[in-house]
Amino acid sequence: MPKIFITRPIPEAGLKILHDKGYEVVVNEAALERAATQEEMIAVLQQAQGEGKPFDALLSVLTDQITVEVIDAGLPTLKVIANYAVGFDNVDVGAAKQKGVMVTNTPGVLTDTVAEHTFALVLSIAHRIAEADRFSRADKYKAWGPELLLGTDVSGKTLGVLGLGRIGSRVAYHAVKGFGMKVLYYDPKQNPDFEKEYGAVYVSNVDELLPQCDFVSIHVPLLDSTRHFINEERFKKMKPSAYLINTSRGPIVDEKALAAALKNGVIRGAAIDVFEYEPEITPELKKLENIILTPHIASATRETRNKMAELAATNIIEALEGRTPPNLIK
Ligand code: NAD
């Protein structure tokens, strides 16, 4: 029977699918509240090889660095790496392909949830929700005031979407339909259908988009070309009244430059779910009132995490049964 290594505990919904198939499933229970280390993953994979009961599949999560060394430790039996995330910047896909190992991800099932979280951040930073909560808990609320904790309206403002893919286009949909916002977007691929339906405007140069936006939301994948995509120069191109939202991947924003931009009033605020050196957060950011920090939870609803677990399990089964998995990364 196929044997599956799951690097961290995942929802039961996914485990059930694998158990129902009769697969042998080994869950790295030790990594419940921490990331699995490379040494740990390599040791488990190699030990199984040594015992003559090697693994056929690896179910990884985004905190795992699936390097060529980890892949090698699973060979020659490892056939598929099912990443429990839509992003797959944590997997050396090139090395996996070269060694004949399939890599899959979990797109689509988390789109609505991440778009909701993104919009929660837009509204929360504009209306200073987290700051107001801290203020209230600190017993600072002495009297209603005409100028107490003034925020910024979202309705009717301009949202810049960087990366109009599944999540970016859903965020744009909420912006247009829910808040009458104007949407500008930047993406290597233009989407005339979306433009027609939602009145979105394509801007082929990001440096021309930034000065026009009240909110900028990042939805591009982390690639070599998108690392520090938003840097000191680009913060300067944004309006001083603008807000940056990032629910994509931390290294897309130069976090030091972000802290400086927030501190020096280059932009008004930011709300981010992802960090450049996760789980570390640049200390300066934690001292600022004009930023909301959430710990990479944009897809963290019970419903969505169950669906991600089911999809990762399905990808494994399809791969091991000799079919093309639905979410094969090509
Ligand atoms: P997607 O592939 O549907 O969309 C990505 C879009 O970015 C595509 O339209 C693509 O053309 C565009 N793009 C690629 N390179 C670009 C560039 N250099 N400049 C501008 N646009 C570029 O992916 P998705 O499902 O929308 O997910 C987007 C990203 O969100 C993922 O890669 C992942 O890193 C991140 N994500 C984060 C969380 C979280 O928990 N915070 C959850 C899910 C996804």
Coordinates of C-alpha atoms and ligand atoms in Angstrom, one line a residue, residues 86-87 89 110-111 114 162-168 186-189 219-223 225-226 229 247-249 273-274 296-299, ligand 1:
V86 CA -1.7 27.8 -3.6
G87 CA 1.8 29.3 -3.5
D89 CA 7.6 29.1 -3.7
L110 CA -9.1 29.3 -0.9
T111 CA -9.9 32.2 -3.2
V114 CA -8.3 35.0 1.1
L162 CA -1.2 43.9 -8.4
G163 CA -1.9 40.5 -10.0
L164 CA -5.4 40.0 -11.2
G165 CA -5.4 36.2 -10.8
R166 CA -8.0 34.2 -8.9
I167 CA -7.6 36.1 -5.6
G168 CA -6.8 39.5 -7.1
Y186 CA -1.3 45.5 -13.2
D187 CA -0.6 42.0 -14.4
P188 CA 1.5 40.6 -17.2
K189 CA -1.7 39.3 -18.7
H219 CA -1.8 39.2 -5.2
V220 CA 1.2 38.2 -7.4
P221 CA 3.1 35.0 -6.7
L222 CA 6.6 35.1 -5.1
L223 CA 9.1 34.7 -8.0
S225 CA 11.0 38.9 -10.5
T226 CA 8.5 39.8 -7.7
F229 CA 8.5 44.3 -6.0
T247 CA -1.9 38.9 1.6
S248 CA 0.4 37.3 -1.0
R249 CA 3.9 36.6 0.2
D273 CA -0.8 38.9 6.5
V274 CA 2.7 37.8 5.4
H296 CA -0.5 34.3 7.7
I297 CA -4.1 33.4 8.3
A298 CA -5.8 34.7 5.1
S299 CA -7.0 31.2 4.2
Ligands
NAD1 P1 -3.0 33.2 -9.5 O1 -1.9 32.4 -10.2 O2 -4.4 32.9 -9.9 O3 -2.8 34.8 -9.7 C1 -1.5 35.3 -9.7 C2 -1.6 36.5 -10.7 O4 -0.4 37.2 -10.6 C3 -1.8 36.0 -12.2 O5 -2.8 36.7 -12.8 C4 -0.4 36.3 -12.8 O6 -0.5 36.6 -14.2 C5 0.0 37.5 -12.0 N1 1.4 37.8 -12.0 C6 2.5 37.0 -12.1 N2 3.6 37.6 -12.1 C7 3.3 38.9 -12.0 C8 4.1 40.1 -11.9 N3 5.4 40.1 -12.0 N4 3.4 41.3 -11.8 C9 2.0 41.3 -11.7 N5 1.3 40.2 -11.8 C10 1.9 39.0 -11.9 O7 -2.8 32.9 -8.0 P2 -3.9 33.2 -6.8 O8 -4.6 31.9 -6.5 O9 -4.6 34.4 -7.0 O10 -2.9 33.4 -5.6 C11 -2.0 34.5 -5.6 C12 -0.9 34.4 -4.5 O11 -1.6 34.6 -3.2 C13 -0.3 33.0 -4.4 O12 0.8 32.9 -5.2 C14 0.1 33.0 -2.9 O13 1.5 33.3 -2.8 C15 -0.7 34.0 -2.2 N6 -1.6 33.4 -1.2 C16 -1.5 33.8 0.1 C17 -2.4 33.2 1.0 C18 -2.3 33.6 2.5 O14 -2.6 32.8 3.3 N7 -1.9 34.8 2.8 C19 -3.3 32.3 0.6 C20 -3.4 32.0 -0.7 C21 -2.6 32.5 -1.6

